[in-house]
Amino acid sequence: MEGNLNNDPAGVEGCAVPVRVKKKAKADSSVIDVSGIPVGTGALTIIAGPCAVESYEQLLETAKAVKNAGGVILRGGAFKPRSSPYNFQGLGEAGIKMLADVSKQTGLPFVTEVMDTRMVEFVAGYADMLQVGSRNMHNYPLLIEVGKTRKPVLLKRGMMATIEEFLLSAEYILNQGNENVVLCERGIRTFETTTRNTLDLSAVPMLKHLTHLPVIVDPSHGTGHRWMVPSMAKASVAAGADGLIMEIHYKPEEALCDGHQSLSPDEFSLLMTDLKKVAKAIGRDLL
Ligand code: PEP
Ligand code: MN
């Protein structure tokens, strides 16, 4: 592991950055291609969709709302890592097939979570991007398995993970030859109880300083409150994020999962208008 010398362009006290994710020079930054949609060009990539795929109608209507407002990648969980085994666990394989179908209809590539090494081949057969969720950031066999594919991977920060541990998990994927990794800050656990997580926006400039990998933010899981999502989405852009992933539902009050933090189509559309203004103010644009 390398040390953090003063003249190291990607160095900082307290973090030994692993070699493959480490920035080689100040301007060194990777662009990840998600079936034709780039992440990391400087223009913001907006990913949105329901927390979980619940039905064909729910997914299609939500995806249309995402597309109409300017979202470029669809999200949706079919295999859901729920804290309680009694909560809705997702539609599984049927949900993956719905995502593939709706993706084809709308032209939006999709990202979906893979929770288990045994499912990587199946999910990679359909998805444009594989999500490794917060709870699995430390699941090294899973990181190795997604690393063996050449699919883009959305790696979410573990809710108790340091920046160094986050980068080491990304390194596991790159080590297998898959360099298509996008990092996602989604909030960490602190003593605070008013928000679901504490959205660590300082992770954005820190990660951009340490690694060449693109960094996006999830203000939905990062706050747990629908009304907070627009503020933190705009703040994420101002902090230098390469994009956002947000939960949208065509009827948030009827959602089987995370409705309280999901935006309605109208709220999402309004937010997109605001995000364009914030992006412009800092010399950036939306894809
Ligand atoms: C999700 O994005 O669907 C999710 C479960 O988020 P996280 O892994 O960040 O909790
Ligand atoms: Mn969710």
PDB file of C-alpha atoms and ligand atoms in Angstrom:
ATOM      1  CA  MET A   1       0.000   0.000   0.000  1.00  0.00           C
ATOM      2  CA  GLU A   2       1.317   3.436  -0.890  1.00  0.00           C
ATOM      3  CA  GLY A   3       1.793   6.211   1.618  1.00  0.00           C
ATOM      4  CA  ASN A   4       0.404   9.713   1.424  1.00  0.00           C
ATOM      5  CA  LEU A   5       3.226  11.985   0.435  1.00  0.00           C
ATOM      6  CA  ASN A   6       2.685  15.716   0.217  1.00  0.00           C
ATOM      7  CA  ASN A   7       3.332  15.733  -3.536  1.00  0.00           C
ATOM      8  CA  ASP A   8       0.970  12.798  -4.125  1.00  0.00           C
ATOM      9  CA  PRO A   9      -1.884  14.109  -6.369  1.00  0.00           C
ATOM     10  CA  ALA A  10      -4.291  11.575  -4.848  1.00  0.00           C
ATOM     11  CA  GLY A  11      -3.024  11.489  -1.309  1.00  0.00           C
ATOM     12  CA  VAL A  12      -4.576  12.405   1.993  1.00  0.00           C
ATOM     13  CA  GLU A  13      -3.663  11.715   5.596  1.00  0.00           C
ATOM     14  CA  GLY A  14      -5.526   8.705   6.972  1.00  0.00           C
ATOM     15  CA  CYS A  15      -6.274   6.888   3.722  1.00  0.00           C
ATOM     16  CA  ALA A  16      -4.048   4.465   1.862  1.00  0.00           C
ATOM     17  CA  VAL A  17      -5.541   4.495  -1.635  1.00  0.00           C
ATOM     18  CA  PRO A  18      -5.253   1.138  -3.410  1.00  0.00           C
ATOM     19  CA  VAL A  19      -3.344   1.211  -6.666  1.00  0.00           C
ATOM     20  CA  ARG A  20      -5.994   0.478  -9.315  1.00  0.00           C
ATOM     21  CA  VAL A  21      -8.600   2.968  -8.148  1.00  0.00           C
ATOM     22  CA  LYS A  22      -6.021   5.608  -7.319  1.00  0.00           C
ATOM     23  CA  LYS A  23      -5.792   8.771  -9.384  1.00  0.00           C
ATOM     24  CA  LYS A  24      -2.540   8.942 -11.329  1.00  0.00           C
ATOM     25  CA  ALA A  25      -2.702  12.666 -12.029  1.00  0.00           C
ATOM     26  CA  LYS A  26      -4.961  15.576 -11.130  1.00  0.00           C
ATOM     27  CA  ALA A  27      -7.008  15.332 -14.325  1.00  0.00           C
ATOM     28  CA  ASP A  28      -7.168  11.522 -14.328  1.00  0.00           C
ATOM     29  CA  SER A  29     -10.843  10.516 -14.388  1.00  0.00           C
ATOM     30  CA  SER A  30     -12.628   7.548 -15.901  1.00  0.00           C
ATOM     31  CA  VAL A  31     -15.802   7.648 -17.946  1.00  0.00           C
ATOM     32  CA  ILE A  32     -18.011   4.573 -17.543  1.00  0.00           C
ATOM     33  CA  ASP A  33     -20.283   3.608 -20.418  1.00  0.00           C
ATOM     34  CA  VAL A  34     -23.675   2.192 -19.407  1.00  0.00           C
ATOM     35  CA  SER A  35     -25.042   0.873 -22.711  1.00  0.00           C
ATOM     36  CA  GLY A  36     -24.361   4.191 -24.420  1.00  0.00           C
ATOM     37  CA  ILE A  37     -24.979   6.468 -21.422  1.00  0.00           C
ATOM     38  CA  PRO A  38     -21.729   7.865 -20.012  1.00  0.00           C
ATOM     39  CA  VAL A  39     -21.027   8.509 -16.335  1.00  0.00           C
ATOM     40  CA  GLY A  40     -18.149  10.831 -15.525  1.00  0.00           C
ATOM     41  CA  THR A  41     -17.904  13.124 -18.556  1.00  0.00           C
ATOM     42  CA  GLY A  42     -18.669  16.238 -16.540  1.00  0.00           C
ATOM     43  CA  ALA A  43     -22.317  16.252 -17.602  1.00  0.00           C
ATOM     44  CA  LEU A  44     -24.583  14.870 -14.883  1.00  0.00           C
ATOM     45  CA  THR A  45     -26.063  11.398 -15.274  1.00  0.00           C
ATOM     46  CA  ILE A  46     -29.479  11.141 -13.637  1.00  0.00           C
ATOM     47  CA  ILE A  47     -30.614   7.650 -12.632  1.00  0.00           C
ATOM     48  CA  ALA A  48     -34.149   7.278 -11.280  1.00  0.00           C
ATOM     49  CA  GLY A  49     -36.889   4.755 -10.748  1.00  0.00           C
ATOM     50  CA  PRO A  50     -38.729   2.865  -8.054  1.00  0.00           C
ATOM     51  CA  CYS A  51     -37.050   1.363  -5.029  1.00  0.00           C
ATOM     52  CA  ALA A  52     -38.529  -1.989  -5.979  1.00  0.00           C
ATOM     53  CA  VAL A  53     -40.201  -3.370  -9.076  1.00  0.00           C
ATOM     54  CA  GLU A  54     -43.748  -4.096  -7.890  1.00  0.00           C
ATOM     55  CA  SER A  55     -45.753  -4.673 -11.058  1.00  0.00           C
ATOM     56  CA  TYR A  56     -45.457  -4.168 -14.775  1.00  0.00           C
ATOM     57  CA  GLU A  57     -47.763  -1.149 -14.720  1.00  0.00           C
ATOM     58  CA  GLN A  58     -45.946   0.477 -11.789  1.00  0.00           C
ATOM     59  CA  LEU A  59     -42.584   0.037 -13.502  1.00  0.00           C
ATOM     60  CA  LEU A  60     -43.695   1.196 -16.950  1.00  0.00           C
ATOM     61  CA  GLU A  61     -45.543   4.284 -15.681  1.00  0.00           C
ATOM     62  CA  THR A  62     -42.656   5.245 -13.401  1.00  0.00           C
ATOM     63  CA  ALA A  63     -40.099   4.693 -16.162  1.00  0.00           C
ATOM     64  CA  LYS A  64     -42.100   6.920 -18.530  1.00  0.00           C
ATOM     65  CA  ALA A  65     -42.070   9.652 -15.870  1.00  0.00           C
ATOM     66  CA  VAL A  66     -38.307   9.261 -15.469  1.00  0.00           C
ATOM     67  CA  LYS A  67     -37.783   9.562 -19.202  1.00  0.00           C
ATOM     68  CA  ASN A  68     -40.175  12.499 -19.679  1.00  0.00           C
ATOM     69  CA  ALA A  69     -38.367  14.520 -17.017  1.00  0.00           C
ATOM     70  CA  GLY A  70     -34.911  13.819 -18.484  1.00  0.00           C
ATOM     71  CA  GLY A  71     -33.633  10.841 -16.489  1.00  0.00           C
ATOM     72  CA  VAL A  72     -31.240   8.723 -18.594  1.00  0.00           C
ATOM     73  CA  ILE A  73     -30.933   5.436 -16.683  1.00  0.00           C
ATOM     74  CA  LEU A  74     -33.731   3.483 -14.972  1.00  0.00           C
ATOM     75  CA  ARG A  75     -33.263   1.990 -11.509  1.00  0.00           C
ATOM     76  CA  GLY A  76     -35.381  -0.692  -9.849  1.00  0.00           C
ATOM     77  CA  GLY A  77     -34.771  -3.509  -7.413  1.00  0.00           C
ATOM     78  CA  ALA A  78     -35.972  -7.028  -8.158  1.00  0.00           C
ATOM     79  CA  PHE A  79     -33.876  -8.705  -5.468  1.00  0.00           C
ATOM     80  CA  LYS A  80     -34.336  -6.502  -2.406  1.00  0.00           C
ATOM     81  CA  PRO A  81     -32.034  -6.574   0.629  1.00  0.00           C
ATOM     82  CA  ARG A  82     -34.691  -5.814   3.264  1.00  0.00           C
ATOM     83  CA  SER A  83     -33.743  -5.368   6.898  1.00  0.00           C
ATOM     84  CA  SER A  84     -36.798  -7.395   7.943  1.00  0.00           C
ATOM     85  CA  PRO A  85     -37.409 -10.846   6.485  1.00  0.00           C
ATOM     86  CA  TYR A  86     -41.160 -10.106   6.766  1.00  0.00           C
ATOM     87  CA  ASN A  87     -41.043  -7.154   4.350  1.00  0.00           C
ATOM     88  CA  PHE A  88     -41.549  -7.347   0.571  1.00  0.00           C
ATOM     89  CA  GLN A  89     -38.450  -9.059  -0.816  1.00  0.00           C
ATOM     90  CA  GLY A  90     -38.912  -8.112  -4.470  1.00  0.00           C
ATOM     91  CA  LEU A  91     -40.247  -9.977  -7.494  1.00  0.00           C
ATOM     92  CA  GLY A  92     -36.949 -11.748  -8.178  1.00  0.00           C
ATOM     93  CA  GLU A  93     -36.429 -13.155 -11.660  1.00  0.00           C
ATOM     94  CA  ALA A  94     -39.851 -11.934 -12.829  1.00  0.00           C
ATOM     95  CA  GLY A  95     -38.847  -8.410 -11.807  1.00  0.00           C
ATOM     96  CA  ILE A  96     -35.597  -8.599 -13.773  1.00  0.00           C
ATOM     97  CA  LYS A  97     -37.552  -9.609 -16.890  1.00  0.00           C
ATOM     98  CA  MET A  98     -39.974  -6.698 -16.393  1.00  0.00           C
ATOM     99  CA  LEU A  99     -37.014  -4.332 -16.133  1.00  0.00           C
ATOM    100  CA  ALA A 100     -35.581  -5.675 -19.381  1.00  0.00           C
ATOM    101  CA  ASP A 101     -38.923  -5.272 -21.106  1.00  0.00           C
ATOM    102  CA  VAL A 102     -39.596  -1.730 -19.844  1.00  0.00           C
ATOM    103  CA  SER A 103     -36.008  -0.777 -20.630  1.00  0.00           C
ATOM    104  CA  LYS A 104     -36.553  -1.882 -24.217  1.00  0.00           C
ATOM    105  CA  GLN A 105     -39.846   0.015 -24.466  1.00  0.00           C
ATOM    106  CA  THR A 106     -38.497   3.272 -23.070  1.00  0.00           C
ATOM    107  CA  GLY A 107     -34.951   3.072 -24.394  1.00  0.00           C
ATOM    108  CA  LEU A 108     -33.580   3.630 -20.868  1.00  0.00           C
ATOM    109  CA  PRO A 109     -30.757   1.285 -19.812  1.00  0.00           C
ATOM    110  CA  PHE A 110     -31.292  -0.107 -16.322  1.00  0.00           C
ATOM    111  CA  VAL A 111     -29.382  -0.759 -13.134  1.00  0.00           C
ATOM    112  CA  THR A 112     -30.535  -3.361 -10.637  1.00  0.00           C
ATOM    113  CA  GLU A 113     -29.122  -4.957  -7.534  1.00  0.00           C
ATOM    114  CA  VAL A 114     -27.446  -8.336  -7.398  1.00  0.00           C
ATOM    115  CA  MET A 115     -27.158  -9.695  -3.858  1.00  0.00           C
ATOM    116  CA  ASP A 116     -25.716 -13.138  -4.307  1.00  0.00           C
ATOM    117  CA  THR A 117     -22.795 -14.654  -6.222  1.00  0.00           C
ATOM    118  CA  ARG A 118     -25.155 -17.332  -7.562  1.00  0.00           C
ATOM    119  CA  MET A 119     -27.302 -14.691  -9.274  1.00  0.00           C
ATOM    120  CA  VAL A 120     -24.584 -12.656 -10.985  1.00  0.00           C
ATOM    121  CA  GLU A 121     -24.677 -14.541 -14.278  1.00  0.00           C
ATOM    122  CA  PHE A 122     -28.473 -14.381 -14.473  1.00  0.00           C
ATOM    123  CA  VAL A 123     -28.765 -10.678 -13.599  1.00  0.00           C
ATOM    124  CA  ALA A 124     -25.819  -9.755 -15.848  1.00  0.00           C
ATOM    125  CA  GLY A 125     -27.646 -11.471 -18.691  1.00  0.00           C
ATOM    126  CA  TYR A 126     -30.316  -8.740 -18.575  1.00  0.00           C
ATOM    127  CA  ALA A 127     -29.045  -5.655 -16.723  1.00  0.00           C
ATOM    128  CA  ASP A 128     -27.026  -2.810 -18.217  1.00  0.00           C
ATOM    129  CA  MET A 129     -25.416  -2.127 -14.847  1.00  0.00           C
ATOM    130  CA  LEU A 130     -25.081  -4.266 -11.713  1.00  0.00           C
ATOM    131  CA  GLN A 131     -25.719  -2.660  -8.343  1.00  0.00           C
ATOM    132  CA  VAL A 132     -23.855  -3.874  -5.281  1.00  0.00           C
ATOM    133  CA  GLY A 133     -25.821  -2.469  -2.363  1.00  0.00           C
ATOM    134  CA  SER A 134     -24.648  -0.907   0.858  1.00  0.00           C
ATOM    135  CA  ARG A 135     -25.157  -4.115   2.828  1.00  0.00           C
ATOM    136  CA  ASN A 136     -22.977  -6.032   0.395  1.00  0.00           C
ATOM    137  CA  MET A 137     -20.092  -3.605   0.022  1.00  0.00           C
ATOM    138  CA  HIS A 138     -18.051  -5.931   2.253  1.00  0.00           C
ATOM    139  CA  ASN A 139     -19.197  -9.105   0.459  1.00  0.00           C
ATOM    140  CA  TYR A 140     -15.841  -9.931  -1.132  1.00  0.00           C
ATOM    141  CA  PRO A 141     -16.929 -13.055  -3.039  1.00  0.00           C
ATOM    142  CA  LEU A 142     -19.710 -10.946  -4.644  1.00  0.00           C
ATOM    143  CA  LEU A 143     -17.256  -8.155  -5.534  1.00  0.00           C
ATOM    144  CA  ILE A 144     -14.986 -10.745  -7.173  1.00  0.00           C
ATOM    145  CA  GLU A 145     -17.886 -12.267  -9.086  1.00  0.00           C
ATOM    146  CA  VAL A 146     -19.125  -8.926 -10.509  1.00  0.00           C
ATOM    147  CA  GLY A 147     -15.470  -8.156 -11.220  1.00  0.00           C
ATOM    148  CA  LYS A 148     -15.317 -11.183 -13.489  1.00  0.00           C
ATOM    149  CA  THR A 149     -18.075  -9.739 -15.679  1.00  0.00           C
ATOM    150  CA  ARG A 150     -17.458  -6.718 -17.877  1.00  0.00           C
ATOM    151  CA  LYS A 151     -20.735  -5.047 -16.875  1.00  0.00           C
ATOM    152  CA  PRO A 152     -20.620  -1.593 -15.294  1.00  0.00           C
ATOM    153  CA  VAL A 153     -20.976  -1.872 -11.514  1.00  0.00           C
ATOM    154  CA  LEU A 154     -22.664   0.659  -9.244  1.00  0.00           C
ATOM    155  CA  LEU A 155     -20.953   0.149  -5.902  1.00  0.00           C
ATOM    156  CA  LYS A 156     -22.764   1.718  -2.957  1.00  0.00           C
ATOM    157  CA  ARG A 157     -20.867   2.751   0.139  1.00  0.00           C
ATOM    158  CA  GLY A 158     -21.384   0.488   3.121  1.00  0.00           C
ATOM    159  CA  MET A 159     -23.390   2.285   5.792  1.00  0.00           C
ATOM    160  CA  MET A 160     -20.523   1.763   8.246  1.00  0.00           C
ATOM    161  CA  ALA A 161     -17.636   1.933   5.794  1.00  0.00           C
ATOM    162  CA  THR A 162     -14.770   4.398   5.775  1.00  0.00           C
ATOM    163  CA  ILE A 163     -13.670   5.957   2.495  1.00  0.00           C
ATOM    164  CA  GLU A 164     -10.625   3.685   2.538  1.00  0.00           C
ATOM    165  CA  GLU A 165     -12.762   0.558   2.949  1.00  0.00           C
ATOM    166  CA  PHE A 166     -15.050   1.809   0.151  1.00  0.00           C
ATOM    167  CA  LEU A 167     -12.065   2.217  -2.180  1.00  0.00           C
ATOM    168  CA  LEU A 168     -10.682  -1.186  -1.201  1.00  0.00           C
ATOM    169  CA  SER A 169     -14.011  -2.777  -2.154  1.00  0.00           C
ATOM    170  CA  ALA A 170     -13.881  -1.054  -5.544  1.00  0.00           C
ATOM    171  CA  GLU A 171     -10.309  -2.331  -5.895  1.00  0.00           C
ATOM    172  CA  TYR A 172     -11.593  -5.915  -5.546  1.00  0.00           C
ATOM    173  CA  ILE A 173     -13.719  -5.378  -8.672  1.00  0.00           C
ATOM    174  CA  LEU A 174     -10.958  -3.699 -10.690  1.00  0.00           C
ATOM    175  CA  ASN A 175      -8.546  -6.443  -9.652  1.00  0.00           C
ATOM    176  CA  GLN A 176     -10.650  -8.938 -11.586  1.00  0.00           C
ATOM    177  CA  GLY A 177     -10.234  -6.871 -14.740  1.00  0.00           C
ATOM    178  CA  ASN A 178     -13.536  -4.997 -14.576  1.00  0.00           C
ATOM    179  CA  GLU A 179     -12.690  -1.298 -14.505  1.00  0.00           C
ATOM    180  CA  ASN A 180     -16.274  -0.146 -15.066  1.00  0.00           C
ATOM    181  CA  VAL A 181     -17.060   0.944 -11.543  1.00  0.00           C
ATOM    182  CA  VAL A 182     -19.151   3.909 -10.416  1.00  0.00           C
ATOM    183  CA  LEU A 183     -19.059   4.780  -6.702  1.00  0.00           C
ATOM    184  CA  CYS A 184     -22.203   5.865  -4.876  1.00  0.00           C
ATOM    185  CA  GLU A 185     -22.371   7.790  -1.605  1.00  0.00           C
ATOM    186  CA  ARG A 186     -25.683   6.851   0.061  1.00  0.00           C
ATOM    187  CA  GLY A 187     -25.258   8.012   3.628  1.00  0.00           C
ATOM    188  CA  ILE A 188     -23.611   6.513   6.652  1.00  0.00           C
ATOM    189  CA  ARG A 189     -24.799   5.621  10.145  1.00  0.00           C
ATOM    190  CA  THR A 190     -24.167   8.214  12.793  1.00  0.00           C
ATOM    191  CA  PHE A 191     -25.742   9.105  16.143  1.00  0.00           C
ATOM    192  CA  GLU A 192     -28.367  11.187  14.293  1.00  0.00           C
ATOM    193  CA  THR A 193     -31.894   9.744  14.249  1.00  0.00           C
ATOM    194  CA  THR A 194     -33.938  12.383  12.387  1.00  0.00           C
ATOM    195  CA  THR A 195     -32.576  11.240   9.040  1.00  0.00           C
ATOM    196  CA  ARG A 196     -32.408   7.620   7.858  1.00  0.00           C
ATOM    197  CA  ASN A 197     -28.667   8.049   7.235  1.00  0.00           C
ATOM    198  CA  THR A 198     -26.268  10.969   7.426  1.00  0.00           C
ATOM    199  CA  LEU A 199     -25.525  11.855   3.816  1.00  0.00           C
ATOM    200  CA  ASP A 200     -21.771  12.367   3.783  1.00  0.00           C
ATOM    201  CA  LEU A 201     -21.401  14.923   1.012  1.00  0.00           C
ATOM    202  CA  SER A 202     -17.787  15.499   2.004  1.00  0.00           C
ATOM    203  CA  ALA A 203     -17.206  12.038   0.536  1.00  0.00           C
ATOM    204  CA  VAL A 204     -17.813  13.492  -2.936  1.00  0.00           C
ATOM    205  CA  PRO A 205     -14.831  15.896  -3.140  1.00  0.00           C
ATOM    206  CA  MET A 206     -12.751  13.415  -1.120  1.00  0.00           C
ATOM    207  CA  LEU A 207     -13.426  10.543  -3.517  1.00  0.00           C
ATOM    208  CA  LYS A 208     -12.959  12.818  -6.538  1.00  0.00           C
ATOM    209  CA  HIS A 209      -9.577  13.754  -5.046  1.00  0.00           C
ATOM    210  CA  LEU A 210      -8.467  10.182  -4.371  1.00  0.00           C
ATOM    211  CA  THR A 211      -9.804   8.118  -7.259  1.00  0.00           C
ATOM    212  CA  HIS A 212     -10.346   8.353 -11.001  1.00  0.00           C
ATOM    213  CA  LEU A 213     -13.694   6.539 -10.685  1.00  0.00           C
ATOM    214  CA  PRO A 214     -16.937   8.536 -11.146  1.00  0.00           C
ATOM    215  CA  VAL A 215     -18.911   9.354  -8.005  1.00  0.00           C
ATOM    216  CA  ILE A 216     -22.684   9.683  -7.767  1.00  0.00           C
ATOM    217  CA  VAL A 217     -24.984  10.380  -4.811  1.00  0.00           C
ATOM    218  CA  ASP A 218     -28.200   8.759  -3.585  1.00  0.00           C
ATOM    219  CA  PRO A 219     -30.126  11.451  -1.683  1.00  0.00           C
ATOM    220  CA  SER A 220     -33.140   9.126  -1.247  1.00  0.00           C
ATOM    221  CA  HIS A 221     -31.493   6.559   1.050  1.00  0.00           C
ATOM    222  CA  GLY A 222     -29.174   9.321   2.236  1.00  0.00           C
ATOM    223  CA  THR A 223     -32.021  11.192   3.934  1.00  0.00           C
ATOM    224  CA  GLY A 224     -35.067   8.905   4.099  1.00  0.00           C
ATOM    225  CA  HIS A 225     -37.388  11.884   3.569  1.00  0.00           C
ATOM    226  CA  ARG A 226     -39.008  12.803   0.252  1.00  0.00           C
ATOM    227  CA  TRP A 227     -39.028  16.493   1.171  1.00  0.00           C
ATOM    228  CA  MET A 228     -35.277  16.480   1.761  1.00  0.00           C
ATOM    229  CA  VAL A 229     -34.330  14.837  -1.524  1.00  0.00           C
ATOM    230  CA  PRO A 230     -34.403  18.013  -3.698  1.00  0.00           C
ATOM    231  CA  SER A 231     -32.157  19.984  -1.308  1.00  0.00           C
ATOM    232  CA  MET A 232     -29.593  17.229  -0.994  1.00  0.00           C
ATOM    233  CA  ALA A 233     -29.717  16.425  -4.715  1.00  0.00           C
ATOM    234  CA  LYS A 234     -28.853  20.043  -5.506  1.00  0.00           C
ATOM    235  CA  ALA A 235     -26.162  20.064  -2.819  1.00  0.00           C
ATOM    236  CA  SER A 236     -24.668  16.889  -4.313  1.00  0.00           C
ATOM    237  CA  VAL A 237     -24.359  18.556  -7.691  1.00  0.00           C
ATOM    238  CA  ALA A 238     -22.755  21.621  -6.126  1.00  0.00           C
ATOM    239  CA  ALA A 239     -20.315  19.311  -4.292  1.00  0.00           C
ATOM    240  CA  GLY A 240     -19.114  17.892  -7.618  1.00  0.00           C
ATOM    241  CA  ALA A 241     -21.016  14.627  -8.045  1.00  0.00           C
ATOM    242  CA  ASP A 242     -21.016  13.018 -11.507  1.00  0.00           C
ATOM    243  CA  GLY A 243     -24.662  12.116 -11.165  1.00  0.00           C
ATOM    244  CA  LEU A 244     -27.521  11.118  -8.905  1.00  0.00           C
ATOM    245  CA  ILE A 245     -29.610   8.029  -8.256  1.00  0.00           C
ATOM    246  CA  MET A 246     -33.070   8.744  -6.876  1.00  0.00           C
ATOM    247  CA  GLU A 247     -36.218   6.858  -6.008  1.00  0.00           C
ATOM    248  CA  ILE A 248     -39.321   7.823  -7.979  1.00  0.00           C
ATOM    249  CA  HIS A 249     -42.722   6.136  -7.821  1.00  0.00           C
ATOM    250  CA  TYR A 250     -45.809   6.855  -9.931  1.00  0.00           C
ATOM    251  CA  LYS A 251     -47.880   6.613  -6.715  1.00  0.00           C
ATOM    252  CA  PRO A 252     -45.461   7.016  -3.782  1.00  0.00           C
ATOM    253  CA  GLU A 253     -48.231   6.610  -1.205  1.00  0.00           C
ATOM    254  CA  GLU A 254     -48.882   3.086  -2.543  1.00  0.00           C
ATOM    255  CA  ALA A 255     -45.245   1.953  -2.760  1.00  0.00           C
ATOM    256  CA  LEU A 256     -44.381  -1.410  -1.194  1.00  0.00           C
ATOM    257  CA  CYS A 257     -40.921  -0.148  -0.314  1.00  0.00           C
ATOM    258  CA  ASP A 258     -39.471   3.280   0.554  1.00  0.00           C
ATOM    259  CA  GLY A 259     -42.507   5.336  -0.553  1.00  0.00           C
ATOM    260  CA  HIS A 260     -41.731   7.938   2.129  1.00  0.00           C
ATOM    261  CA  GLN A 261     -38.474   8.804   0.371  1.00  0.00           C
ATOM    262  CA  SER A 262     -39.721   8.454  -3.210  1.00  0.00           C
ATOM    263  CA  LEU A 263     -40.528  11.498  -5.346  1.00  0.00           C
ATOM    264  CA  SER A 264     -43.720  11.702  -7.367  1.00  0.00           C
ATOM    265  CA  PRO A 265     -43.341  12.270 -11.130  1.00  0.00           C
ATOM    266  CA  ASP A 266     -44.249  15.962 -10.655  1.00  0.00           C
ATOM    267  CA  GLU A 267     -41.726  16.443  -7.867  1.00  0.00           C
ATOM    268  CA  PHE A 268     -39.040  14.753  -9.948  1.00  0.00           C
ATOM    269  CA  SER A 269     -39.802  16.915 -12.936  1.00  0.00           C
ATOM    270  CA  LEU A 270     -39.568  20.108 -10.855  1.00  0.00           C
ATOM    271  CA  LEU A 271     -36.292  18.932  -9.355  1.00  0.00           C
ATOM    272  CA  MET A 272     -34.813  18.269 -12.798  1.00  0.00           C
ATOM    273  CA  THR A 273     -35.540  21.884 -13.773  1.00  0.00           C
ATOM    274  CA  ASP A 274     -33.750  23.089 -10.632  1.00  0.00           C
ATOM    275  CA  LEU A 275     -30.821  20.715 -11.122  1.00  0.00           C
ATOM    276  CA  LYS A 276     -30.223  22.172 -14.571  1.00  0.00           C
ATOM    277  CA  LYS A 277     -29.917  25.622 -13.010  1.00  0.00           C
ATOM    278  CA  VAL A 278     -27.517  24.457 -10.305  1.00  0.00           C
ATOM    279  CA  ALA A 279     -25.428  22.591 -12.866  1.00  0.00           C
ATOM    280  CA  LYS A 280     -25.254  25.674 -15.078  1.00  0.00           C
ATOM    281  CA  ALA A 281     -24.176  27.836 -12.162  1.00  0.00           C
ATOM    282  CA  ILE A 282     -21.060  25.679 -11.737  1.00  0.00           C
ATOM    283  CA  GLY A 283     -20.341  25.337 -15.453  1.00  0.00           C
ATOM    284  CA  ARG A 284     -21.897  21.913 -15.892  1.00  0.00           C
ATOM    285  CA  ASP A 285     -24.920  20.456 -17.602  1.00  0.00           C
ATOM    286  CA  LEU A 286     -27.262  17.489 -17.464  1.00  0.00           C
ATOM    287  CA  LEU A 287     -26.744  14.687 -19.986  1.00  0.00           C
TER     288      LEU A 287
HETATM  289  C1  PEP B   1     -31.234   0.522  -3.186  1.00  0.00           C
HETATM  290  O1  PEP B   1     -30.668   1.432  -3.811  1.00  0.00           O
HETATM  291  O2  PEP B   1     -32.158  -0.126  -3.664  1.00  0.00           O
HETATM  292  C2  PEP B   1     -30.777   0.183  -1.831  1.00  0.00           C
HETATM  293  C3  PEP B   1     -31.251  -0.876  -1.193  1.00  0.00           C
HETATM  294  O3  PEP B   1     -29.899   1.055  -1.308  1.00  0.00           O
HETATM  295  P1  PEP B   1     -28.720   0.806  -0.250  1.00  0.00           P
HETATM  296  O4  PEP B   1     -28.007  -0.439  -0.666  1.00  0.00           O
HETATM  297  O5  PEP B   1     -27.898   2.042  -0.402  1.00  0.00           O
HETATM  298  O6  PEP B   1     -29.378   0.700   1.090  1.00  0.00           O
HETATM  299 MN    MN B   2     -35.002   1.916  -1.438  1.00  0.00          MN
END
